Amino acid sequence: MPPKAATKKAAAPKASAPKTTAAATTAATKKAADTKKTAAAKPAVKKSAATNGATAASKKRKLAEEEEAEEEESADESAPESKKPATKKAAPKKAAEPAVKKNKTATAAAKKKAAAEETEDESQTKKPAKKAAASKTAAAKKADTKAAAPKTKAAAASKKRKASDEDTEDEKPKGKKAKSDAAEVDSQATESAKATESASEEPEAVKPAKAVKQTKVAAPKPPPAHPHKIGAKLNTAPTQILDVYVFGEGSSGELGLGSKKLDGKKVIDVKRPRLNPLLSAKDVGVVQIACGGMHSAALTKDNKILTWGVNDQGALGRDTTWEGGLRDADAEEEDDEDDDDTGINPRESTPTAIEADNFAPDAKFVQLVASDSATFALTEDGRVYGWGTFRSSDGILGFTEKIQIQKTPLFLPSLKNITALAAGSNHILALDNKGVVVAWGCGQQNQLGRRIIERNKLSSLTPQSMGLPKNKINRIACGSYHSFALDKEGGVWAWGLNNFAETGIENGAGEDDAVVLRPTVVESLKEYKIKQIAGGEHHSLACTEDGKLLTWGRLDGHQVGIPVDELPQDSLIRDESNNPRILSKPTVVEDMPKTVFVAAGVDNNFAIDSKGEANSWGFSANYQTGQGTTEDVETPTIIDNTAVRGKKMVFAGAGGQYSILGGVADLPKANGMTLNGQPATGGFRPVF
């Protein structure tokens, strides 16, 4: 009995009953050979067709076949449900090679023992029969995959069967007529499939390969158009080029001075303002700056967005992966060559532009804002991009409902016709051209102006409007956990955390969880026409159209800039030890020159006067006041050192432990104009 019949029997165990002996199998196959040819398509008849090739063999050969069958039966008993032969046939690569090899061997044998015409007929009939057998064997394997035997025994049986197949293949042309009869039905059944493609002696079975090749080299679809299609101009970008001065702690790269000493000066613990050479007015041309908790962003004259500082949660909008920074402390003390290297990540501490391909082509930016862990950019046509994440008291809240951390700029399609942005620690406000204000981010302290249900807290990451009058609001501002909106008449609306009266509303001040649920008019500011307002963590300040400076909120870190003994006693809220802790009503800071710009850090403040001098006060443990001291600065004090003396400041900003000043750049003059486009003898325009 040919070994192939035994192989097929093992490949379809679920169709067989109790195992048969080799002699019984031989008898069965001989009997099956006498049945009608139309039964050749059935598995049992296929065994007969494959076996009939031995009808002209001698007794000696029959004995050899029986011995071979017994060996095969023995292998089957060790792996009664082995599917490996079928597996090998089904595998695209491994099954194809043996089939071609056997075909060529059979053809060569046929040429030696038969006429050329008979060989061609045999090649045409034998190949479809084999393919049909392989197809049925694979189908049987697929139908009984779960019953597969152990791999080691099945693999051994498969090897043995393959060798036997190839050894006896040369002898099969002797049973040419029987095989042709059996294969005739199978050939008709599989003619439309790939059976006849290898019937020719010439190796032209390459049509499938061509089809695969065409699929692989098919041209890829062009990328979809950017979702931001540039619209009509709505906003104007600032043009005033700034000299950028930095000071404060800076150990995480917040100062943007790089990672190594510059001109022998440290890049951390900068006590007084220092001109940042990496943000040169001539070479870089910064026109606007945003300060986040521990990172910063700058917009340049040529429309680039530079970022630096901490990038743990994507706030820089670019990849800052760096494998350095892990140094041996003992070796560091011994090696003087590393003295200039702080170990700060240079890719974070060096101001670097975000790749332009993150934005729509021709997008032009007009404003940047930064929260603790995110950054947002406003375009000329009123659209918004953002990156980073928002945090809550439980950790990372997310950037959107579906995105935890956005590491590169993402276009925010729901925001349209926006004219201004403002950022708190973990929330954002946006104002559109119709005076509608929307807010999103963390809303745990009601800083979004709407109630957030805990089980649906991710809804806070979707921008939504609040109860403010339409067509009336024209400016917005944020503290860490509270918010402001200013109307066209100079009135102020506030909402959010109010445990230190930071909103300017006395109701609930002094209580741990006091909040203003929805936008509410600040009655105590009605007598003033507010020009600009800013919020710190638990305090706020503002300047009026006529240059007055107002402060209120927490005062135990000298945040309000007024000596305690000069504070109005009826506006003070004291702690359990009777120490003044809260100034509940906005109060004018006396003896100040006309103020045109204000800014707040966590617990420190800045006020720029009409002459361009910057005053600072408040918490200074990390030199964030720029006064060169770690002691609190009790009252507004002019920042004066060689770097800023005589310079006109127009911007101030502060993060958690650092601060930045922006002054009118002293650029070479050309035709009576400075290179930043300002009259050489003219004044300056404050940047808001």
XYZ file of C-alpha atoms in Angstrom:
688
model
C 0.000 0.000 0.000
C 1.505 3.380 -0.958
C 2.374 5.543 2.032
C 0.300 8.429 0.697
C -2.893 6.489 1.376
C -1.821 6.015 4.959
C -1.071 9.726 5.167
C -4.544 10.673 4.044
C -6.109 8.215 6.445
C -4.281 9.852 9.342
C -5.249 13.293 8.097
C -8.969 12.671 8.504
C -9.362 10.857 11.839
C -12.836 12.030 12.629
C -14.237 10.284 9.528
C -12.713 6.932 10.532
C -13.997 4.337 12.950
C -11.728 1.932 14.892
C -8.293 1.566 13.331
C -7.736 -1.065 10.627
C -4.764 -3.289 9.938
C -2.476 -2.846 6.954
C -3.959 -5.908 5.218
C -7.492 -4.695 5.725
C -6.561 -1.329 4.358
C -4.986 -2.914 1.272
C -8.085 -5.008 0.634
C -10.326 -2.021 1.033
C -8.389 0.015 -1.453
C -8.440 -2.794 -4.054
C -12.162 -3.134 -3.668
C -12.646 0.602 -3.983
C -10.741 0.559 -7.282
C -13.530 -1.491 -8.854
C -16.258 1.022 -8.012
C -17.620 3.623 -10.403
C -15.286 6.397 -11.510
C -17.767 9.024 -10.411
C -17.008 8.156 -6.802
C -13.414 9.358 -7.192
C -14.244 12.685 -5.515
C -14.920 10.967 -2.183
C -12.038 10.498 0.286
C -12.275 6.655 0.246
C -12.098 6.530 -3.531
C -9.110 8.910 -3.504
C -7.264 6.323 -1.440
C -8.192 3.700 -4.040
C -7.077 5.893 -6.901
C -3.757 6.506 -5.259
C -3.369 2.783 -4.490
C -4.260 1.448 -7.948
C -0.904 2.585 -9.248
C 0.505 -0.650 -7.814
C -1.802 -3.098 -9.687
C 0.982 -4.285 -11.997
C 3.508 -4.789 -9.174
C 4.829 -8.170 -8.045
C 4.148 -9.979 -4.769
C 7.429 -8.786 -3.462
C 6.346 -5.230 -3.919
C 3.010 -5.935 -2.212
C 4.849 -7.268 0.793
C 6.941 -4.094 0.833
C 3.778 -2.023 0.681
C 2.240 -3.923 3.573
C 5.368 -3.425 5.659
C 5.290 0.265 4.839
C 1.622 0.431 5.769
C 2.319 -1.310 9.067
C 5.014 1.239 9.848
C 2.591 3.997 8.955
C -0.134 2.375 11.100
C 2.303 2.215 13.994
C 2.972 5.927 13.633
C -0.766 6.554 13.501
C -1.309 4.633 16.732
C 1.208 6.822 18.524
C -0.566 9.910 17.174
C -4.085 8.764 16.270
C -5.352 12.208 15.350
C -2.233 13.737 13.839
C -2.885 16.626 11.523
C 0.705 17.590 10.673
C 0.557 16.229 7.083
C -2.516 18.345 6.467
C -0.840 21.306 8.139
C 2.160 21.056 5.842
C -0.138 20.843 2.831
C -2.139 23.862 3.985
C 0.854 26.127 4.658
C 1.285 28.407 1.609
C 5.087 28.222 1.343
C 5.941 24.728 2.603
C 3.162 22.982 0.644
C 4.030 24.655 -2.665
C 7.647 23.464 -2.860
C 7.028 19.677 -2.421
C 4.168 19.802 -4.934
C 6.426 21.298 -7.621
C 9.245 18.891 -6.802
C 7.040 15.813 -7.052
C 5.567 17.033 -10.307
C 9.000 17.454 -11.888
C 10.162 14.060 -10.602
C 7.099 12.347 -11.966
C 7.506 14.099 -15.310
C 11.156 13.042 -15.569
C 10.259 9.428 -14.824
C 7.466 9.530 -17.355
C 9.820 10.757 -20.077
C 12.052 7.742 -19.524
C 9.253 5.134 -19.466
C 6.593 6.558 -21.804
C 6.183 8.538 -24.968
C 6.194 12.350 -24.879
C 2.514 12.507 -25.653
C 1.595 10.149 -22.800
C 3.768 12.138 -20.388
C 1.907 15.340 -21.171
C -1.447 13.651 -20.588
C -0.261 12.248 -17.285
C 1.112 15.582 -16.128
C -2.232 17.219 -16.869
C -4.237 14.630 -14.964
C -1.907 13.908 -12.061
C -1.467 17.511 -10.891
C -5.186 18.279 -10.433
C -5.582 15.015 -8.547
C -2.772 15.932 -6.190
C -4.099 19.420 -5.686
C -7.563 18.096 -4.977
C -6.078 15.638 -2.478
C -4.106 18.427 -0.815
C -7.205 20.616 -0.709
C -9.298 17.882 0.899
C -6.538 16.999 3.335
C -6.265 20.664 4.381
C -10.045 20.869 4.746
C -10.042 17.790 6.969
C -7.305 19.320 9.109
C -9.175 22.602 9.440
C -12.356 20.806 10.459
C -10.601 19.004 13.280
C -7.957 21.476 14.431
C -8.857 21.175 18.094
C -8.139 17.439 18.076
C -4.497 17.830 16.975
C -1.992 15.352 18.488
C 1.260 16.303 20.267
C 3.602 18.147 17.915
C 6.708 15.991 18.362
C 5.126 12.672 17.373
C 3.064 14.190 14.573
C 6.139 15.937 13.175
C 8.065 12.632 13.120
C 5.208 10.911 11.311
C 5.005 13.814 8.859
C 8.732 13.539 8.040
C 8.424 9.804 7.443
C 5.402 10.218 5.202
C 7.058 12.942 3.169
C 10.114 10.747 2.518
C 7.915 7.811 1.514
C 5.884 10.047 -0.790
C 8.953 11.227 -2.634
C 10.484 7.702 -2.836
C 7.396 6.173 -4.440
C 6.461 9.114 -6.643
C 8.672 7.914 -9.500
C 6.773 4.614 -9.614
C 3.318 6.138 -9.899
C 3.366 6.699 -13.701
C 2.974 2.884 -14.049
C -0.603 3.182 -12.897
C -1.260 5.956 -15.376
C -4.661 4.799 -16.610
C -6.169 4.245 -13.175
C -4.826 7.554 -11.946
C -6.134 9.373 -15.011
C -9.588 7.907 -14.490
C -9.637 8.868 -10.835
C -8.249 12.316 -11.495
C -10.681 13.090 -14.294
C -13.537 13.964 -11.952
C -11.257 15.912 -9.625
C -9.797 17.793 -12.561
C -13.262 18.916 -13.616
C -14.093 20.013 -10.081
C -10.917 22.060 -9.663
C -10.342 23.254 -13.209
C -11.448 26.821 -12.437
C -9.111 27.025 -9.426
C -5.314 26.899 -10.087
C -5.009 23.214 -11.138
C -4.087 23.586 -14.775
C -1.568 26.433 -14.328
C 1.302 23.960 -13.751
C 0.088 21.272 -16.231
C 2.432 22.618 -18.920
C 6.044 21.522 -18.849
C 7.153 25.151 -19.130
C 7.376 26.875 -15.680
C 4.862 29.653 -16.326
C 2.848 29.392 -13.103
C 3.622 33.003 -12.205
C 0.207 34.615 -12.515
C -0.502 34.501 -8.758
C 2.888 36.108 -8.076
C 2.086 38.925 -10.485
C -1.215 39.574 -8.770
C 0.499 39.760 -5.362
C 3.135 42.103 -6.722
C 0.507 44.441 -8.094
C -1.193 44.559 -4.711
C 2.035 45.363 -2.875
C 3.099 48.188 -5.125
C -0.320 49.796 -5.298
C 0.001 53.523 -4.745
C -1.008 54.534 -1.192
C -3.950 56.796 -0.732
C -2.996 60.430 -0.201
C -3.259 61.596 3.431
C -6.513 63.332 4.297
C -6.546 67.088 4.199
C -5.770 68.842 7.475
C -8.996 69.454 9.420
C -8.050 73.099 9.894
C -8.889 74.981 6.742
C -7.688 78.554 6.964
C -10.556 81.025 7.273
C -10.948 84.777 7.240
C -8.604 86.832 9.380
C -10.123 87.535 12.775
C -7.141 88.291 15.028
C -3.875 90.181 14.650
C -0.539 88.818 15.805
C 1.660 91.019 18.033
C 4.640 92.610 16.317
C 6.607 94.077 19.232
C 9.884 92.133 19.421
C 10.944 91.497 23.000
C 14.115 91.099 24.977
C 13.419 88.152 27.292
C 14.666 88.258 30.898
C 14.417 85.209 33.152
C 14.926 84.540 36.860
C 13.972 82.040 39.537
C 14.752 78.442 40.391
C 14.949 76.789 36.962
C 16.219 73.323 37.897
C 13.754 71.757 35.451
C 14.699 73.965 32.527
C 11.930 76.535 33.071
C 14.292 79.454 32.384
C 15.198 78.240 28.903
C 18.929 78.823 29.415
C 19.992 75.369 28.261
C 21.796 72.778 30.345
C 25.290 74.241 30.635
C 26.736 77.381 32.134
C 26.584 80.439 29.923
C 29.530 82.819 30.166
C 30.414 81.143 33.463
C 26.947 81.785 34.914
C 24.624 79.172 36.382
C 21.449 78.326 34.536
C 19.530 77.581 37.752
C 18.832 79.698 40.847
C 19.046 82.918 38.862
C 18.545 85.591 41.509
C 17.916 88.608 39.298
C 16.705 89.153 35.724
C 19.094 87.809 33.099
C 18.805 88.387 29.367
C 18.266 84.995 27.753
C 20.731 84.689 24.841
C 18.852 81.684 23.460
C 15.855 83.966 22.859
C 17.787 86.760 21.173
C 15.655 89.597 19.831
C 17.792 89.795 16.711
C 18.058 86.089 15.901
C 14.810 84.711 17.336
C 12.439 87.649 17.699
C 9.981 86.704 20.443
C 6.721 88.672 20.284
C 4.641 86.906 22.962
C 5.303 84.664 25.989
C 3.191 82.267 28.054
C 4.198 80.917 31.470
C 2.861 77.595 32.725
C 3.488 75.874 36.031
C 6.900 74.489 35.060
C 7.164 75.231 31.344
C 6.966 78.173 28.981
C 6.126 78.926 25.364
C 7.023 81.800 23.064
C 5.689 83.009 19.728
C 8.258 84.465 17.340
C 8.071 87.110 14.630
C 8.308 84.401 11.946
C 5.354 82.426 13.350
C 7.292 79.750 15.221
C 6.193 78.336 18.573
C 9.106 77.665 20.916
C 8.705 75.639 24.106
C 10.930 74.728 27.050
C 10.682 73.343 30.578
C 9.080 70.190 31.956
C 7.652 67.831 29.343
C 6.590 64.872 31.503
C 2.997 65.098 30.272
C 3.412 66.558 26.802
C 3.275 70.262 27.668
C 6.070 71.100 25.196
C 4.328 69.523 22.217
C 7.486 67.818 20.937
C 9.760 64.870 21.638
C 12.390 65.606 24.297
C 13.670 62.073 24.876
C 17.211 62.205 26.257
C 19.378 59.333 27.448
C 21.784 61.474 29.453
C 21.490 62.852 32.946
C 22.419 59.665 34.821
C 25.865 60.366 36.227
C 27.927 58.890 39.042
C 27.898 61.357 41.944
C 31.384 60.293 43.103
C 32.835 60.583 39.619
C 31.177 63.963 39.252
C 33.100 65.333 42.209
C 36.383 64.089 40.769
C 35.849 65.169 37.171
C 36.173 68.896 36.683
C 35.215 68.632 33.027
C 31.538 68.217 33.930
C 31.378 71.231 36.207
C 29.646 73.322 33.539
C 27.009 70.660 32.919
C 23.975 70.804 35.220
C 22.589 67.425 34.143
C 19.344 69.065 33.011
C 17.808 67.587 29.874
C 19.116 69.900 27.118
C 16.151 69.069 24.890
C 13.789 70.412 27.549
C 15.860 73.329 28.825
C 16.680 74.734 25.375
C 13.929 76.734 23.620
C 13.032 74.692 20.545
C 10.397 75.130 17.853
C 7.518 72.697 17.475
C 7.528 71.086 14.026
C 5.430 73.097 11.573
C 3.859 69.965 10.075
C 1.820 69.630 13.272
C -0.229 72.601 12.085
C -2.258 73.384 8.997
C -0.265 74.940 6.162
C -0.342 78.741 6.364
C -1.730 78.741 9.916
C -0.678 81.985 11.622
C -0.608 82.299 15.390
C -1.524 85.281 17.520
C -1.560 84.066 21.148
C -0.218 81.299 23.393
C -1.389 80.328 26.882
C -0.018 77.707 29.276
C -1.497 75.837 32.226
C 0.355 73.512 34.601
C 0.641 70.672 32.079
C -0.747 71.937 28.775
C -0.284 74.621 26.139
C -2.752 76.179 23.691
C -2.272 78.297 20.578
C -4.781 80.672 18.953
C -4.666 81.337 15.220
C -5.327 84.403 13.139
C -8.619 82.931 11.899
C -9.881 82.111 15.390
C -9.032 78.408 15.608
C -7.247 76.643 18.474
C -4.560 73.965 18.822
C -3.585 72.332 22.108
C -1.313 69.694 23.622
C -0.475 68.223 27.041
C -3.053 67.197 29.640
C -5.231 68.394 32.516
C -4.899 67.136 36.070
C -7.340 66.818 38.946
C -6.861 66.000 42.612
C -6.861 62.319 41.602
C -4.038 62.667 39.071
C -4.238 62.902 35.298
C -7.750 63.763 34.143
C -7.033 63.774 30.402
C -6.747 66.096 27.440
C -10.031 65.082 25.837
C -12.551 62.412 26.764
C -10.633 59.923 24.603
C -7.045 61.154 24.980
C -5.110 61.044 28.243
C -1.955 62.868 27.164
C -1.635 64.702 23.845
C 2.083 64.836 23.061
C 1.889 66.898 19.873
C -0.403 69.752 18.798
C -4.004 68.722 18.191
C -6.541 70.814 16.304
C -9.690 71.430 18.386
C -12.505 71.599 15.823
C -15.282 72.683 18.183
C -13.615 76.024 18.857
C -14.380 78.608 16.177
C -14.124 82.392 15.882
C -12.084 82.597 19.086
C -10.505 85.970 19.868
C -8.774 85.303 23.204
C -7.620 82.486 25.494
C -6.832 82.375 29.221
C -5.316 79.583 31.318
C -5.538 78.543 34.953
C -3.647 75.696 36.572
C -5.842 73.063 34.937
C -8.560 74.849 33.029
C -8.914 77.055 29.960
C -11.271 79.862 28.947
C -11.936 80.917 25.354
C -13.781 84.044 24.173
C -15.349 84.251 20.707
C -16.190 87.210 18.505
C -19.774 87.306 19.804
C -18.748 87.618 23.422
C -19.486 83.982 24.300
C -17.120 82.384 26.826
C -16.511 78.637 26.908
C -14.475 76.693 29.456
C -12.966 73.221 29.730
C -10.460 71.260 31.802
C -10.744 70.347 35.472
C -13.893 71.656 37.127
C -13.495 70.376 40.683
C -13.500 73.910 42.124
C -16.265 75.199 39.806
C -13.715 77.141 37.782
C -15.610 76.158 34.619
C -18.745 77.969 35.746
C -20.875 74.818 35.581
C -21.500 71.890 37.872
C -19.533 68.740 37.118
C -20.914 65.379 38.282
C -18.192 63.010 39.470
C -19.447 59.999 37.531
C -19.398 62.090 34.354
C -16.313 64.160 35.122
C -14.738 63.621 31.703
C -17.464 65.808 30.225
C -15.540 68.730 31.711
C -12.925 68.198 28.974
C -15.417 69.392 26.356
C -15.628 73.195 25.874
C -19.013 74.509 27.003
C -20.457 77.943 27.598
C -21.796 79.327 30.859
C -24.267 81.900 32.129
C -22.652 85.139 30.969
C -24.402 87.935 29.064
C -23.995 87.658 25.297
C -22.353 90.331 23.173
C -20.987 91.983 26.277
C -17.837 90.181 27.442
C -14.595 91.333 25.803
C -11.791 90.077 28.086
C -11.096 86.967 30.137
C -8.581 85.915 32.806
C -7.827 83.009 35.126
C -6.364 82.349 38.529
C -5.194 78.883 39.459
C -8.692 77.689 40.389
C -10.923 80.681 39.673
C -11.959 82.665 36.612
C -12.846 86.182 35.490
C -14.679 87.826 32.604
C -14.666 91.568 31.940
C -17.447 93.325 30.071
C -17.335 96.334 27.790
C -18.250 98.705 30.610
C -15.380 97.548 32.799
C -17.541 95.337 34.994
C -16.131 92.078 36.368
C -17.711 88.629 36.618
C -16.097 85.879 38.695
C -16.581 82.207 39.590
C -14.663 79.246 40.995
C -12.762 78.595 44.224
C -13.360 81.295 46.832
C -11.976 80.014 50.149
C -9.618 83.033 50.301
C -12.035 85.489 48.640
C -9.883 85.297 45.512
C -12.908 86.035 43.325
C -13.445 89.348 45.119
C -16.776 88.064 46.429
C -16.971 87.951 50.223
C -19.652 85.268 50.454
C -18.121 82.051 51.857
C -14.603 83.458 52.206
C -12.684 81.712 54.979
C -14.460 78.391 54.516
C -12.351 75.521 53.212
C -14.616 74.496 50.344
C -16.146 77.849 49.487
C -16.869 78.285 45.773
C -18.799 80.626 43.520
C -20.876 78.208 41.467
C -21.664 80.376 38.463
C -20.468 83.660 36.947
C -21.386 86.390 39.402
C -20.866 90.139 39.264
C -18.139 91.316 41.649
C -19.973 94.104 43.423
C -16.859 95.410 45.172
C -15.275 96.268 41.801
C -18.249 98.155 40.395
C -16.829 101.506 41.402
C -13.760 100.897 39.236
C -13.385 100.577 35.487
C -11.121 97.573 35.243
C -8.614 97.477 32.399
C -6.859 94.204 33.184
C -7.120 91.493 35.830
C -4.907 88.563 36.893
C -5.227 85.690 39.350
C -2.712 83.744 41.440
C -3.371 80.608 43.406
C -5.469 82.197 46.174
C -5.272 85.922 45.443
C -5.929 88.351 42.585
C -4.983 91.831 41.375
C -6.158 94.304 38.753
C -5.359 97.655 37.227
C -7.908 100.276 36.273
C -8.203 102.480 33.227
C -6.814 105.384 35.257
C -3.799 103.368 36.481
C -4.838 102.277 39.992
C -3.531 98.966 41.356
C -5.981 96.772 43.294
C -5.257 93.566 45.245
C -7.291 91.072 47.333
C -7.346 87.493 48.624
C -4.788 85.589 50.651
C -2.215 87.759 52.398
C -0.109 85.610 54.742
C 2.655 85.441 52.122
C 2.486 89.192 51.407
C 0.531 88.504 48.230
C -1.516 91.702 48.445
C 1.515 93.996 48.757
C 0.080 96.070 51.587
C 1.507 96.161 55.138
C -0.857 94.456 57.561
C -1.225 97.535 59.734
C -2.416 99.529 56.708
C -5.096 97.073 55.672
C -8.773 98.030 56.170
C -9.776 96.126 59.295
C -13.360 95.597 58.178
C -12.120 93.661 55.140
C -9.821 91.325 57.071
C -10.615 87.714 57.882
C -8.431 86.264 60.629
C -7.438 82.697 61.406
C -7.949 80.831 64.700
C -4.889 82.543 66.160
C -6.337 85.957 65.291
C -3.716 86.553 62.603
C -4.887 88.368 59.461
C -5.144 85.835 56.657
C -7.572 87.119 54.016
C -8.265 90.498 52.450
C -11.853 89.937 51.356
C -12.380 93.189 49.466
C -10.344 94.608 46.540
C -8.157 97.362 47.966
C -6.082 100.064 46.268
C -2.316 99.833 46.756
C -1.259 103.349 47.612
C 1.834 105.245 46.474
C 2.111 103.416 43.192
C 2.851 105.059 39.839
C 0.266 104.600 37.100
C -0.046 100.873 36.473
C -0.626 99.614 32.933
C -0.003 95.864 33.252
C -0.350 93.245 36.004
C 0.620 89.576 36.353
C 0.415 86.966 39.097
C 2.431 83.887 39.973
C 1.370 81.351 42.553
C 2.031 83.720 45.475
C 3.979 86.579 43.877
C 2.988 89.474 41.626
C 4.180 92.022 39.070
C 2.958 95.474 38.129
C 4.446 97.435 35.220
C 4.027 101.181 35.307
C 3.646 103.659 32.483
C 7.413 104.314 32.426
C 8.143 100.663 31.749
C 9.494 99.833 35.194
C 8.522 96.484 36.694
C 7.574 96.165 40.362
C 7.387 92.836 42.192
C 6.356 91.533 45.617
C 5.229 88.437 47.509
C 6.709 84.982 48.032
C 10.375 84.822 46.959
C 11.831 81.553 48.278
C 13.047 80.626 44.781
C 14.047 84.151 43.655
C 10.830 84.424 41.641
C 10.434 88.115 42.525
C 13.731 88.965 40.818
C 14.825 90.949 43.852
C 17.804 88.679 44.628
C 16.406 87.447 47.933
C 14.659 84.360 49.254
C 12.782 86.444 51.827
C 9.232 87.573 51.099
C 8.978 90.999 49.505
C 6.248 92.791 51.466
C 5.387 95.664 49.145
C 5.766 96.469 45.423
C 9.454 97.105 44.727
C 11.114 98.121 41.465
C 13.232 95.379 39.914
C 16.568 97.015 39.316
C 19.779 95.433 38.092
C 22.178 96.026 35.213
C 20.220 93.773 32.866
C 16.945 95.718 33.034
C 18.005 99.154 34.172
C 16.798 101.732 31.672
C 14.803 99.144 29.696
C 11.102 99.463 29.016
C 9.195 96.453 30.262
C 5.897 95.618 28.592
C 5.283 92.056 29.793
C 5.606 90.004 32.971
C 4.678 86.404 33.626
C 5.226 83.848 36.363
C 5.084 80.108 36.853
C 5.432 78.035 39.980
C 9.041 78.895 40.864
C 10.236 81.184 38.093
C 9.317 84.415 36.323
C 9.877 86.157 32.979
C 9.963 89.802 31.935
C 9.635 91.062 28.372
C 11.097 94.401 27.376
C 11.140 96.427 24.186
C 14.105 95.096 22.226
C 16.976 97.501 21.667
C 17.544 96.688 18.024
C 19.598 98.590 15.419
C 17.750 101.426 13.747
C 17.019 101.629 10.043
C 15.451 104.663 8.346
C 14.242 106.064 11.626
C 12.533 102.815 12.625
C 13.698 100.054 14.897
C 13.904 96.594 13.376
C 10.802 95.551 15.268
C 8.707 98.029 13.320
C 8.299 100.626 16.094
C 9.129 104.329 15.716
C 12.682 104.950 16.899
C 11.578 107.856 19.097
C 8.115 106.615 19.966
C 6.685 104.899 23.006
C 5.572 101.319 23.408
C 2.394 99.348 23.497
C 1.830 97.020 26.468
C 1.325 93.380 25.504
C -1.832 91.902 27.045
